[in-house]
PDB file of C-alpha atoms in Angstrom:
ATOM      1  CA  UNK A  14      15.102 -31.556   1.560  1.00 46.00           C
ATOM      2  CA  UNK A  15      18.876 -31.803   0.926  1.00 52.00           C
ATOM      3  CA  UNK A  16      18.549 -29.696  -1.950  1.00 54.00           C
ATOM      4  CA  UNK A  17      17.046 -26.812  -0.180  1.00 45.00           C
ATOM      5  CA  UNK A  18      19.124 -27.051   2.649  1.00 46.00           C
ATOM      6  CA  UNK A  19      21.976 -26.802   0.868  1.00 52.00           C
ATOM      7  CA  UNK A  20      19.970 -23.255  -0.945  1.00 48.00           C
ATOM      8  CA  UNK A  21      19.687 -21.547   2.038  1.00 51.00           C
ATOM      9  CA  UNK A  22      23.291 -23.084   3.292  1.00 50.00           C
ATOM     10  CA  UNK A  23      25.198 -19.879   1.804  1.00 55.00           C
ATOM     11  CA  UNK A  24      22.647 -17.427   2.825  1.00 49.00           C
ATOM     12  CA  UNK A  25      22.244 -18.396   6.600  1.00 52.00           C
ATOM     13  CA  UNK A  26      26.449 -18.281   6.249  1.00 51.00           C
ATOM     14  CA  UNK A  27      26.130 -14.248   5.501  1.00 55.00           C
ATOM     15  CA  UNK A  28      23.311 -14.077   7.681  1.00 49.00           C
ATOM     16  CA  UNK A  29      25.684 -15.196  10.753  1.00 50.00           C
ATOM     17  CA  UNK A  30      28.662 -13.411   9.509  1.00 55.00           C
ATOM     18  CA  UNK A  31      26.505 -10.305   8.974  1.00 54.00           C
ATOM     19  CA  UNK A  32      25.652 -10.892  12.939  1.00 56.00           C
ATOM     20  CA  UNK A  33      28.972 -11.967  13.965  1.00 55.00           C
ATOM     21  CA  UNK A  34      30.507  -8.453  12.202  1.00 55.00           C
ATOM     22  CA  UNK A  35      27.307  -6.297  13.330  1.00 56.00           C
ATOM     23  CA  UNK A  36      27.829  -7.522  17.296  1.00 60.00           C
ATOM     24  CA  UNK A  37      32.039  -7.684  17.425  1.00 62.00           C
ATOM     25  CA  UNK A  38      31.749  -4.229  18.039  1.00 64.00           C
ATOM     26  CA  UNK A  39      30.669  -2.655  22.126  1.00 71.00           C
ATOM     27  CA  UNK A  40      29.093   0.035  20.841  1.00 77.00           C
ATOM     28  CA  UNK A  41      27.357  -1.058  18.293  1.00 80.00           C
ATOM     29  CA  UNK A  42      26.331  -3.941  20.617  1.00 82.00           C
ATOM     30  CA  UNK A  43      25.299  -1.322  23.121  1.00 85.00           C
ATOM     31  CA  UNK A  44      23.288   0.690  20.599  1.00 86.00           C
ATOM     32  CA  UNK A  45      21.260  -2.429  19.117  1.00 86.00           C
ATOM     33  CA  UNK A  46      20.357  -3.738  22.462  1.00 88.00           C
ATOM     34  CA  UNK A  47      19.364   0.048  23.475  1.00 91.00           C
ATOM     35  CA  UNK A  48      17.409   0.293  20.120  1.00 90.00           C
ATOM     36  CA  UNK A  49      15.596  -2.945  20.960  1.00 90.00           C
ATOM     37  CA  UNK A  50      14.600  -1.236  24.173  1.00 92.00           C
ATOM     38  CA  UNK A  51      12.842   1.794  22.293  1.00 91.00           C
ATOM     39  CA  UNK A  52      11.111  -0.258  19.940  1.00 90.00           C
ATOM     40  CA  UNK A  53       9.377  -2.471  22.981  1.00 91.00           C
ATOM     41  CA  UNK A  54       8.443   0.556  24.740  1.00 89.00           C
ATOM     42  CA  UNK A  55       7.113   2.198  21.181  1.00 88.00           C
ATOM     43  CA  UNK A  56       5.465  -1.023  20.474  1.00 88.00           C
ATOM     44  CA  UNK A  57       4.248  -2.084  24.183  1.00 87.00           C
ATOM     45  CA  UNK A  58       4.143   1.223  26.111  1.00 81.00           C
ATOM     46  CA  UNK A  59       0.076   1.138  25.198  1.00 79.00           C
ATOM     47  CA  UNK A  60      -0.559  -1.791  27.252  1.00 81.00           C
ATOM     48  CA  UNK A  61       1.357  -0.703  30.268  1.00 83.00           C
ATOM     49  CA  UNK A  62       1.381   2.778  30.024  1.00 83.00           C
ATOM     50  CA  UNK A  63      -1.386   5.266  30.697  1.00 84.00           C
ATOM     51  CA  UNK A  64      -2.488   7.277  27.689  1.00 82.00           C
ATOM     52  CA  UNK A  65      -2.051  10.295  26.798  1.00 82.00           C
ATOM     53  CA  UNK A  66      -4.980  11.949  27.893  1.00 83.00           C
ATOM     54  CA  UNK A  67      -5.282  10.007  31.255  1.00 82.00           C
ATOM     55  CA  UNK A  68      -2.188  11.531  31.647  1.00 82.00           C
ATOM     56  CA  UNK A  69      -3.122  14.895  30.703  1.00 79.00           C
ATOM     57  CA  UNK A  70      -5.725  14.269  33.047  1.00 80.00           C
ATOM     58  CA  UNK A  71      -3.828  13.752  35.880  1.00 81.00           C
ATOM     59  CA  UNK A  72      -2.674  16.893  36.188  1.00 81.00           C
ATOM     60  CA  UNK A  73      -2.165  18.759  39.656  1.00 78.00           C
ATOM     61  CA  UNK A  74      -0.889  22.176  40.129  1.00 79.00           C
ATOM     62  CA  UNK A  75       0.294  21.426  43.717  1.00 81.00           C
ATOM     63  CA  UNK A  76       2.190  19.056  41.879  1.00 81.00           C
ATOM     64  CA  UNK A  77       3.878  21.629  39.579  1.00 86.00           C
ATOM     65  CA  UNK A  78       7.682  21.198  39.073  1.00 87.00           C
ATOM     66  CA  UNK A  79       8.391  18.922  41.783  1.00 87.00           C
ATOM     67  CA  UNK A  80      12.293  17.979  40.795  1.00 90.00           C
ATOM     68  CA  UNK A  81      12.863  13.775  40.318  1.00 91.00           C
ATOM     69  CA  UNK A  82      12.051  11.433  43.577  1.00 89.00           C
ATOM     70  CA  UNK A  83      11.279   7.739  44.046  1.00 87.00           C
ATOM     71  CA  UNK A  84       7.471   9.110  43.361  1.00 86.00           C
ATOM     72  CA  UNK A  85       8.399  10.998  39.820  1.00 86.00           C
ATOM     73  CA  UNK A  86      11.246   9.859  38.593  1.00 90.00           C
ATOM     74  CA  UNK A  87      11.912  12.387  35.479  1.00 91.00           C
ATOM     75  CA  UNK A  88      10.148  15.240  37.696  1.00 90.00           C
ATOM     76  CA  UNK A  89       6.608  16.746  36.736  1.00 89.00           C
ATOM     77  CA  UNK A  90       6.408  19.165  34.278  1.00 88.00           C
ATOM     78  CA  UNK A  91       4.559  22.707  34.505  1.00 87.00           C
ATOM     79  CA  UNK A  92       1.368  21.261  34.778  1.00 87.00           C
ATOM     80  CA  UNK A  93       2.128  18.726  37.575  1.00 88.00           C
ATOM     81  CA  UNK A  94       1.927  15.548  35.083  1.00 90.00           C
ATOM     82  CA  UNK A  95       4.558  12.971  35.546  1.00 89.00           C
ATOM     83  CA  UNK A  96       7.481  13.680  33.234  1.00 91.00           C
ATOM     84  CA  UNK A  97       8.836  10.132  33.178  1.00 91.00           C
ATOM     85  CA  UNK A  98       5.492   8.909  31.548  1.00 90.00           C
ATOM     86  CA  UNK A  99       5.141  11.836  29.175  1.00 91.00           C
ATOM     87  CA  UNK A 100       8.652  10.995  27.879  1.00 92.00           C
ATOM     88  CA  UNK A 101       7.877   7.155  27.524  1.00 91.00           C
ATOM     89  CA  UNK A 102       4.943   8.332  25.938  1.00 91.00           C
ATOM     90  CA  UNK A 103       6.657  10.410  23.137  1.00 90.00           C
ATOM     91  CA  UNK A 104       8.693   7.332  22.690  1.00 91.00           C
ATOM     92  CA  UNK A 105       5.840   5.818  20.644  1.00 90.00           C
ATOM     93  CA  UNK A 106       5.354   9.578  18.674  1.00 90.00           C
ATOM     94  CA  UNK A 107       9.153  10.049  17.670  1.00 90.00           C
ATOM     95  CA  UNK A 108       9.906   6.415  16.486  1.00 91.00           C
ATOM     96  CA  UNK A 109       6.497   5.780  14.632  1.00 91.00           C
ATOM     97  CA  UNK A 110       6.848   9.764  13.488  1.00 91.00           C
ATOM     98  CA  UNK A 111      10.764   8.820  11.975  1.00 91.00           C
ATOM     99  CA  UNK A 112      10.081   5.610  10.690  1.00 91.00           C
ATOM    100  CA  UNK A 113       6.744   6.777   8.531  1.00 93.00           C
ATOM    101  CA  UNK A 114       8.951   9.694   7.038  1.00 93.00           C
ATOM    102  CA  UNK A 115      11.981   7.339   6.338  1.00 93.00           C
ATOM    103  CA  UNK A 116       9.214   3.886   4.950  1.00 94.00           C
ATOM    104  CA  UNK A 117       7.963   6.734   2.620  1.00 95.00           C
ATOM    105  CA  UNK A 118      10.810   8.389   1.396  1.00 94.00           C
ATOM    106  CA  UNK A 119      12.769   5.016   0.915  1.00 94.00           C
ATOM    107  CA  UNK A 120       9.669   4.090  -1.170  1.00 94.00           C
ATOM    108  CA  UNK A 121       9.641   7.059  -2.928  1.00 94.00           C
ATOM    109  CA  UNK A 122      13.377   7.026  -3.797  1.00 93.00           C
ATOM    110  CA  UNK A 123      13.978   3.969  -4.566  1.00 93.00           C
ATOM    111  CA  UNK A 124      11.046   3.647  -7.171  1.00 93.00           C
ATOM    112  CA  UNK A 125      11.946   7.157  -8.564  1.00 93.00           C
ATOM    113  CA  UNK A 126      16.043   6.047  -8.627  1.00 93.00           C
ATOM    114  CA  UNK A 127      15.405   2.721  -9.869  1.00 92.00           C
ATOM    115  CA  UNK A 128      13.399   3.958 -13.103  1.00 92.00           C
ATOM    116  CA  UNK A 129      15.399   6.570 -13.949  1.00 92.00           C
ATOM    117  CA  UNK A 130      18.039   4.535 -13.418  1.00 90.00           C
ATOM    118  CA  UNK A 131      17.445   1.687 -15.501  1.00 89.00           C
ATOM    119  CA  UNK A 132      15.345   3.148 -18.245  1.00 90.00           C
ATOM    120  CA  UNK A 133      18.262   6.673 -18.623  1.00 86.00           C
ATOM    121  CA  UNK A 134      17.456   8.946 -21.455  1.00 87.00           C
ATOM    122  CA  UNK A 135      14.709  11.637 -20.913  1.00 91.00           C
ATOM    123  CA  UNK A 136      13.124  10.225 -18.074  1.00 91.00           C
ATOM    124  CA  UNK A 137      15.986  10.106 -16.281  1.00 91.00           C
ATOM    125  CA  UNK A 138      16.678  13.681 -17.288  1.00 93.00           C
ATOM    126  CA  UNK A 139      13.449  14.652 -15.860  1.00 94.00           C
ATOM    127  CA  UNK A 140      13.466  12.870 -12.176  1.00 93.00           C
ATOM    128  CA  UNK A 141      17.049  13.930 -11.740  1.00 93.00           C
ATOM    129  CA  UNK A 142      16.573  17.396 -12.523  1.00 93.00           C
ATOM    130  CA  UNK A 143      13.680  17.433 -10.024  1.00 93.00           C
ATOM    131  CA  UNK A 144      16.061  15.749  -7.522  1.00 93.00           C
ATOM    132  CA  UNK A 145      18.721  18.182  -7.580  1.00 91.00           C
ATOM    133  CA  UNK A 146      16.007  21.081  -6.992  1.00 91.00           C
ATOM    134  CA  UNK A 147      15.051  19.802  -3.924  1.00 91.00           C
ATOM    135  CA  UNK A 148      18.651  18.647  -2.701  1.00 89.00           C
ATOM    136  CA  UNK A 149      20.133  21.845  -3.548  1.00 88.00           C
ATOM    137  CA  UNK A 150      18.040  23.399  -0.266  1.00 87.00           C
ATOM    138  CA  UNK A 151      19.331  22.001   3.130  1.00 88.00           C
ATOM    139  CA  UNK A 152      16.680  19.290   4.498  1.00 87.00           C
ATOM    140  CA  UNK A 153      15.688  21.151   8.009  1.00 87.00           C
ATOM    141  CA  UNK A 154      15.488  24.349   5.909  1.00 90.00           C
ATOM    142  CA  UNK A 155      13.420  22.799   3.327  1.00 91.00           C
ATOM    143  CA  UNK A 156      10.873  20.873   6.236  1.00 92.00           C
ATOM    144  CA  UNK A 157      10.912  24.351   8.395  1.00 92.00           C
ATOM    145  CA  UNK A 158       9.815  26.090   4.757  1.00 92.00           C
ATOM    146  CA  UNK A 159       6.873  23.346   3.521  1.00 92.00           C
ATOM    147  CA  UNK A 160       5.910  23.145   7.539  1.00 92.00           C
ATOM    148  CA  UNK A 161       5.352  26.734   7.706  1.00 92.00           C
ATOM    149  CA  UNK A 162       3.806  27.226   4.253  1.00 92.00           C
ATOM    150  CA  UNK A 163       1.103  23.547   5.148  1.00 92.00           C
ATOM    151  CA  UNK A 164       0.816  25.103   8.876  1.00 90.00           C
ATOM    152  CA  UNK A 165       1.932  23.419  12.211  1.00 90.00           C
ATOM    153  CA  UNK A 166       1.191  20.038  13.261  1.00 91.00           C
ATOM    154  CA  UNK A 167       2.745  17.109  13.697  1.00 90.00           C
ATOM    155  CA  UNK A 168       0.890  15.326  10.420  1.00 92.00           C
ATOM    156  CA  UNK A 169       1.696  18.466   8.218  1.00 93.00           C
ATOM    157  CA  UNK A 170       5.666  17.980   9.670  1.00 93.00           C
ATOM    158  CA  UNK A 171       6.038  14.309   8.750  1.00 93.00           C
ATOM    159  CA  UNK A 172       5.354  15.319   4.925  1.00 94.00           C
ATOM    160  CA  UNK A 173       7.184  18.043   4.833  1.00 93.00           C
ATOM    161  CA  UNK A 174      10.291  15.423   6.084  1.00 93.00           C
ATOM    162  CA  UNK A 175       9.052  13.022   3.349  1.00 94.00           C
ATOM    163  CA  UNK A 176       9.498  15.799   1.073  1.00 93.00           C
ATOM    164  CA  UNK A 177      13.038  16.887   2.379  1.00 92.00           C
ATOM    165  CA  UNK A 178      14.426  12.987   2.463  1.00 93.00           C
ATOM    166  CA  UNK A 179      13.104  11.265  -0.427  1.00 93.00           C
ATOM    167  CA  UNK A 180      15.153  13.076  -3.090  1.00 93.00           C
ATOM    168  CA  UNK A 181      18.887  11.472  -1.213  1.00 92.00           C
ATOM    169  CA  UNK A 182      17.342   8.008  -1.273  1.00 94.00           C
ATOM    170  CA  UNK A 183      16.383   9.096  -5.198  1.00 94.00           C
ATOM    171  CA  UNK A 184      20.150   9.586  -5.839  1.00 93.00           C
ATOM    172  CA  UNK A 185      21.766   6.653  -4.376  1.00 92.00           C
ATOM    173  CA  UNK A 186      19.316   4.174  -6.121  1.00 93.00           C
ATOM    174  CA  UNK A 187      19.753   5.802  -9.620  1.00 93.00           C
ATOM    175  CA  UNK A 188      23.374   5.405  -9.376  1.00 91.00           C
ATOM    176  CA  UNK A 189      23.473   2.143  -7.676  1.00 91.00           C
ATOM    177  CA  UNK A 190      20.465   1.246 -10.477  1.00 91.00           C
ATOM    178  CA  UNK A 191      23.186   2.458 -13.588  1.00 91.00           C
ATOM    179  CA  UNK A 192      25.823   0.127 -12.606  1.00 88.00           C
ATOM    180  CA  UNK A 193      23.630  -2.972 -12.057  1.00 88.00           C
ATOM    181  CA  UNK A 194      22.092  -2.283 -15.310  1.00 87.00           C
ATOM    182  CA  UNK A 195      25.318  -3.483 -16.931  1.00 85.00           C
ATOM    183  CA  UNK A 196      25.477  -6.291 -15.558  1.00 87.00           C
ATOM    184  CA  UNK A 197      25.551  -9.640 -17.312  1.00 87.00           C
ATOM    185  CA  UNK A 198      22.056 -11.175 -15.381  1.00 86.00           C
ATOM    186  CA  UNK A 199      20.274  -8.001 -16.514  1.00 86.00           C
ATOM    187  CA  UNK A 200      21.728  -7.965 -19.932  1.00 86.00           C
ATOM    188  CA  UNK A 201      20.114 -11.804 -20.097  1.00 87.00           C
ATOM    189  CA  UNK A 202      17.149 -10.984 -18.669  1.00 85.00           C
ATOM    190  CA  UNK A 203      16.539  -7.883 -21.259  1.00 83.00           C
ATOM    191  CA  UNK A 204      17.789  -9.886 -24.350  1.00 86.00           C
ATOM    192  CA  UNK A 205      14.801 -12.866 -23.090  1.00 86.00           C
ATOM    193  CA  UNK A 206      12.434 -10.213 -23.181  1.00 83.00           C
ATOM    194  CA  UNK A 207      11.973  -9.992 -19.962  1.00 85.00           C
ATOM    195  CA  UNK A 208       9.504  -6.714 -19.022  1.00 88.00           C
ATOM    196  CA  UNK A 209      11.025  -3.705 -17.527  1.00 85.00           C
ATOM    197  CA  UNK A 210       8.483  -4.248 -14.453  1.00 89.00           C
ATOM    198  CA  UNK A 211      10.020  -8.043 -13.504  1.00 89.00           C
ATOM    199  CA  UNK A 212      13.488  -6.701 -14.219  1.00 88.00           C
ATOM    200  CA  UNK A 213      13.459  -3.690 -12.011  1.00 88.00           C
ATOM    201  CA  UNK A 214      11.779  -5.520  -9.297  1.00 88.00           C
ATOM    202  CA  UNK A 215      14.407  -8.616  -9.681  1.00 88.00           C
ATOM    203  CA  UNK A 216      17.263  -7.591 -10.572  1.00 87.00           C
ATOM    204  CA  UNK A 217      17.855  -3.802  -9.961  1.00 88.00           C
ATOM    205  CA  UNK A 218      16.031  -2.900  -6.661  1.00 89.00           C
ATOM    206  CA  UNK A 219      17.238  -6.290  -4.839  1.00 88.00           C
ATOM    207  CA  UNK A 220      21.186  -5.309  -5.739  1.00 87.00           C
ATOM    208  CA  UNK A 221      20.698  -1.323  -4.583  1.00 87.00           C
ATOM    209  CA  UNK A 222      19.415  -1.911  -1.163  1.00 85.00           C
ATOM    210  CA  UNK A 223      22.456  -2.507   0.687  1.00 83.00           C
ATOM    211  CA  UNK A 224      23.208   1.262   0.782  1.00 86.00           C
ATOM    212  CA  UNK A 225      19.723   2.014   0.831  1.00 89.00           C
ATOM    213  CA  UNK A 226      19.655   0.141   4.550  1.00 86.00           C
ATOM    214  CA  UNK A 227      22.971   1.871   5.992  1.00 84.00           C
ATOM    215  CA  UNK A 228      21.206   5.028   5.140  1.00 87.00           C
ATOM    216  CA  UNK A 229      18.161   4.293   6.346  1.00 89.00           C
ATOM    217  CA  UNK A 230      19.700   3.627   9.766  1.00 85.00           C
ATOM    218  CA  UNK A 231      21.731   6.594   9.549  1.00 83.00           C
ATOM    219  CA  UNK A 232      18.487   9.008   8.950  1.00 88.00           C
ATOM    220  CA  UNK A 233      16.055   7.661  11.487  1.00 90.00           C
ATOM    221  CA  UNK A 234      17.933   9.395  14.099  1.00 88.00           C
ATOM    222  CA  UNK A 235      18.118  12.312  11.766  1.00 89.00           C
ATOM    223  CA  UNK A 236      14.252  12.609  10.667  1.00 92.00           C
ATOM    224  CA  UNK A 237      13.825  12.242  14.574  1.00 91.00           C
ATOM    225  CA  UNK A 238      15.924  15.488  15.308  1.00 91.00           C
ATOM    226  CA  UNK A 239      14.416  17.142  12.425  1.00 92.00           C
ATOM    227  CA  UNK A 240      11.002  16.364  13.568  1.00 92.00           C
ATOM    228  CA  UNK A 241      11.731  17.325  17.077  1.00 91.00           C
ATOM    229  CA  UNK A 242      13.367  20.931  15.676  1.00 91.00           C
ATOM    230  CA  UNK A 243      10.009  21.732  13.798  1.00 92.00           C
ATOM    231  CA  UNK A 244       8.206  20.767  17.086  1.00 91.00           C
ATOM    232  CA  UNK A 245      10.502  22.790  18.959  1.00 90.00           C
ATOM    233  CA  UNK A 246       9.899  25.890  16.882  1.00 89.00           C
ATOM    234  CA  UNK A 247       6.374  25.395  16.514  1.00 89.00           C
ATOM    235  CA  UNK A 248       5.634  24.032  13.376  1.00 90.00           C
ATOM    236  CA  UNK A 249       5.485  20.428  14.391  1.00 88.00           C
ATOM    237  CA  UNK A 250       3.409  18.249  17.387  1.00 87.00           C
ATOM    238  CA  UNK A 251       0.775  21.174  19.298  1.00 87.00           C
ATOM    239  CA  UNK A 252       0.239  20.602  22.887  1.00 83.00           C
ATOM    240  CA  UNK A 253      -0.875  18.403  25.227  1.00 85.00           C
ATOM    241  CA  UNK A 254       0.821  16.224  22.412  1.00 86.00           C
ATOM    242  CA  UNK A 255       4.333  14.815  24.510  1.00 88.00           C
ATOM    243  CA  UNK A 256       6.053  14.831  21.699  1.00 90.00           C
ATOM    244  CA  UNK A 257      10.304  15.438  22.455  1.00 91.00           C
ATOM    245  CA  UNK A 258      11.003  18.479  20.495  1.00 91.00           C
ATOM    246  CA  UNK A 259       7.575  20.186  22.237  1.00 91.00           C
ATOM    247  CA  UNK A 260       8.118  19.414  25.407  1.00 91.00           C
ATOM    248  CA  UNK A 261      12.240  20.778  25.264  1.00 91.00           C
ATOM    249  CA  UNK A 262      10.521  24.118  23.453  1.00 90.00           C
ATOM    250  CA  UNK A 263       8.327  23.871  26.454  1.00 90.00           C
ATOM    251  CA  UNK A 264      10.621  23.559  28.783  1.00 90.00           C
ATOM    252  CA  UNK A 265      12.652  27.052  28.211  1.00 87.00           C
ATOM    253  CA  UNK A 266      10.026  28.880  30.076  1.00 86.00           C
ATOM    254  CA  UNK A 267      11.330  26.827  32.844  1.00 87.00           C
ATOM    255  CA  UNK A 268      14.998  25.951  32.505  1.00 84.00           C
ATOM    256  CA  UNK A 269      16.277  27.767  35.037  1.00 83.00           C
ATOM    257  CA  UNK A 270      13.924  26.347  38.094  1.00 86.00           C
ATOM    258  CA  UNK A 271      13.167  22.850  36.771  1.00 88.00           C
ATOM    259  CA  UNK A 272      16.388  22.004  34.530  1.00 89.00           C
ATOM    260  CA  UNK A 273      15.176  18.238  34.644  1.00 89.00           C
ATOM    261  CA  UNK A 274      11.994  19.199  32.452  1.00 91.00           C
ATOM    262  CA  UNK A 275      14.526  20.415  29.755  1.00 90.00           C
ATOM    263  CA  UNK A 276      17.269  17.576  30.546  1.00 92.00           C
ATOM    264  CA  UNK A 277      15.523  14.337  30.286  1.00 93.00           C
ATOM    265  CA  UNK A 278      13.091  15.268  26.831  1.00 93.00           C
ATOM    266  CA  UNK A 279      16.313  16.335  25.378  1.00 92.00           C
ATOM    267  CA  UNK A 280      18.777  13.143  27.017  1.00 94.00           C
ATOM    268  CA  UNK A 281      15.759  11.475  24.837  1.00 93.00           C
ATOM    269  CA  UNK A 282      16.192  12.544  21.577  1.00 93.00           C
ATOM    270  CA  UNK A 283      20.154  12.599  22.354  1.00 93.00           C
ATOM    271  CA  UNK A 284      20.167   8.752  22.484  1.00 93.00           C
ATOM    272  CA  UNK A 285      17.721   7.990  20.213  1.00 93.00           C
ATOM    273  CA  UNK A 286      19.756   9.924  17.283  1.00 91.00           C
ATOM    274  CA  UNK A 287      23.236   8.321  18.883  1.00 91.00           C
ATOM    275  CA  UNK A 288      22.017   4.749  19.106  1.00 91.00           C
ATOM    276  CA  UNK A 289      20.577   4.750  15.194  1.00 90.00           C
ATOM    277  CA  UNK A 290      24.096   6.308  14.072  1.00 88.00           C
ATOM    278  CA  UNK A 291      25.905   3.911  15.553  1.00 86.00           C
ATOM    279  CA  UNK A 292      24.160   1.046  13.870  1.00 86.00           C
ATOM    280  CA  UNK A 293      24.274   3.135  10.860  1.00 81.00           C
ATOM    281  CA  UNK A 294      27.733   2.657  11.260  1.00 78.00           C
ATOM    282  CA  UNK A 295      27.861  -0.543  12.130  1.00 76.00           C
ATOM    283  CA  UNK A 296      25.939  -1.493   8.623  1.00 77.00           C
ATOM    284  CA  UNK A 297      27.928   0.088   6.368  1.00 75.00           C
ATOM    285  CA  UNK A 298      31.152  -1.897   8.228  1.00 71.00           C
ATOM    286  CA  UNK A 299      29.047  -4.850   6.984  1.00 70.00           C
ATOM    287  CA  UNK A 300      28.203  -3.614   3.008  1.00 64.00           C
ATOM    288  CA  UNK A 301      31.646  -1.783   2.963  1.00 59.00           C
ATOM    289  CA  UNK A 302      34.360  -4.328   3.401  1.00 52.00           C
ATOM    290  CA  UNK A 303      36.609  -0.938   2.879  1.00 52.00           C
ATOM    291  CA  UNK A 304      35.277   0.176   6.184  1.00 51.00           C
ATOM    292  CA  UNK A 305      36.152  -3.024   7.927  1.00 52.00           C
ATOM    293  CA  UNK A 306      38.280  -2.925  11.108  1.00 54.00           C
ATOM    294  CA  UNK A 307      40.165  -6.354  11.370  1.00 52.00           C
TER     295      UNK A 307
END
């Protein structure tokens, strides 16, 4: 027992410093604790929530653009459904939507990077040639393009953002992946005869994901916006689907009679994207002791 409490000893030491260092700062305080909130109402909006066709169902034309009151707090939209609920319901669609595109491009990268990375020579050649076709087009450019091509929906939008993101995450590993290689542990573990499967798994992925997670946090909130742009054009969620970007692009018809039903979709996606930048930030204070504040 004394042995394995004094294994874990060091690592429940970073873990606290990691917290102490992640929490010194408001913001980033503010942000997590705002973050937490989006992920209960993604997670637990089903149970209390209506769904989204008993809200569909509930709408009333008499009802139709009636500004925020104690009875609808974000307003009703065109329709006459409640506004607030619609927005807590895209909650759910924009955080599960952003963190499927970022799970499967991290994936994706970092198996890609880690290969091509440790193995070099022709196969690295090949994936990183690949990688700098797709990174030389801009990512919301590249999603509108493979969007438009697959045709609009919100299904066809989340791979076309897998497609966009995975070749960044591709990058970092590889060259995170070449300097590990050198090291002295994977030198060992190669001259044992260790297999290139055990090794990549053990040694190389496990010391590349620090910059892996700060830009993970970083593109949540982007994948979000990105998703919410295709929607907003058209090529991502159709209607009655409450996702953000739809119901802003929705909204236009009406901005200038019912500026709440553009105002609270987009306050939405505003704070979403802020909150998952600022603990973006606040991660890479913790992996980068360059980018410390004392």
């Amino acid at each position: 027992m004394s042995s394995f409490v004094k294994l874990m000893k060091p690592k429940i030491n970073r873990f606290l410093n990691s917290v102490y260092l992640l929490q010194r700062n408001g913001l980033t305080r503010l942000a997590i604790i705002v973050a937490i909130l989006l992920v209960l109402i993604a997670i637990f909006g089903p149970v209390f929530l209506p769904t989204v066709s008993e809200v569909n169902n509930m709408a009333d034309s008499s009802a139709s653009l009636l500004p925020p009151s104690g009875e609808h707090w974000f307003g009703t939209d065109e329709l006459g459904r409640d506004l607030f609920l619609r927005v807590m319901l895209g909650t759910r669609i924009s955080l599960s939507a952003g963190v499927i595109t970022i799970a499967a491009a991290t994936a994706i990268g970092v198996a890609l990077g880690s290969a091509a990375g440790f193995f070099g020579g022709l196969l690295d050649d090949v994936i990183m040639r690949i990688t700098d076709m797709f990174l030389g087009f801009p990512s919301l450019l590249l999603a509108m393009a493979i969007a438009a091509f697959m045709g609009p929906s919100l299904r066809n939008a989340l791979i076309a953002c897998i497609i966009s993101w995975w070749p960044s995450y591709t990058r970092i590993v590889r060259n995170q992946a070449i300097s590990v290689r050198e090291k002295q542990f994977v030198k060992a573990s190669v001259a044992i005869g260790a297999p290139p499967r055990f090794i990549i798994l053990k040694h190389i992925i496990p010391n590349c994901l620090a910059p892996v997670i700060v830009q993970v946090s970083l593109d949540i909130g982007n994948v979000i916006m990105t998703l919410a742009s295709l929607s907003f054009l058209g090529l991502g969620a159709q209607s009655p689907t409450p996702e953000w970007g739809l119901l802003v692009s929705t909204s236009r018809n009406y901005f200038l009679n019912a500026w709440w039903y553009t105002i609270f979709p987009g306050l939405a996606i505003f704070i979403t994207v802020l909150v998952f930048n600022l603990i973006g930030d606040g991660l890479r204070e913790i992996f980068d002791p360059r980018t410390r504040k004392n």
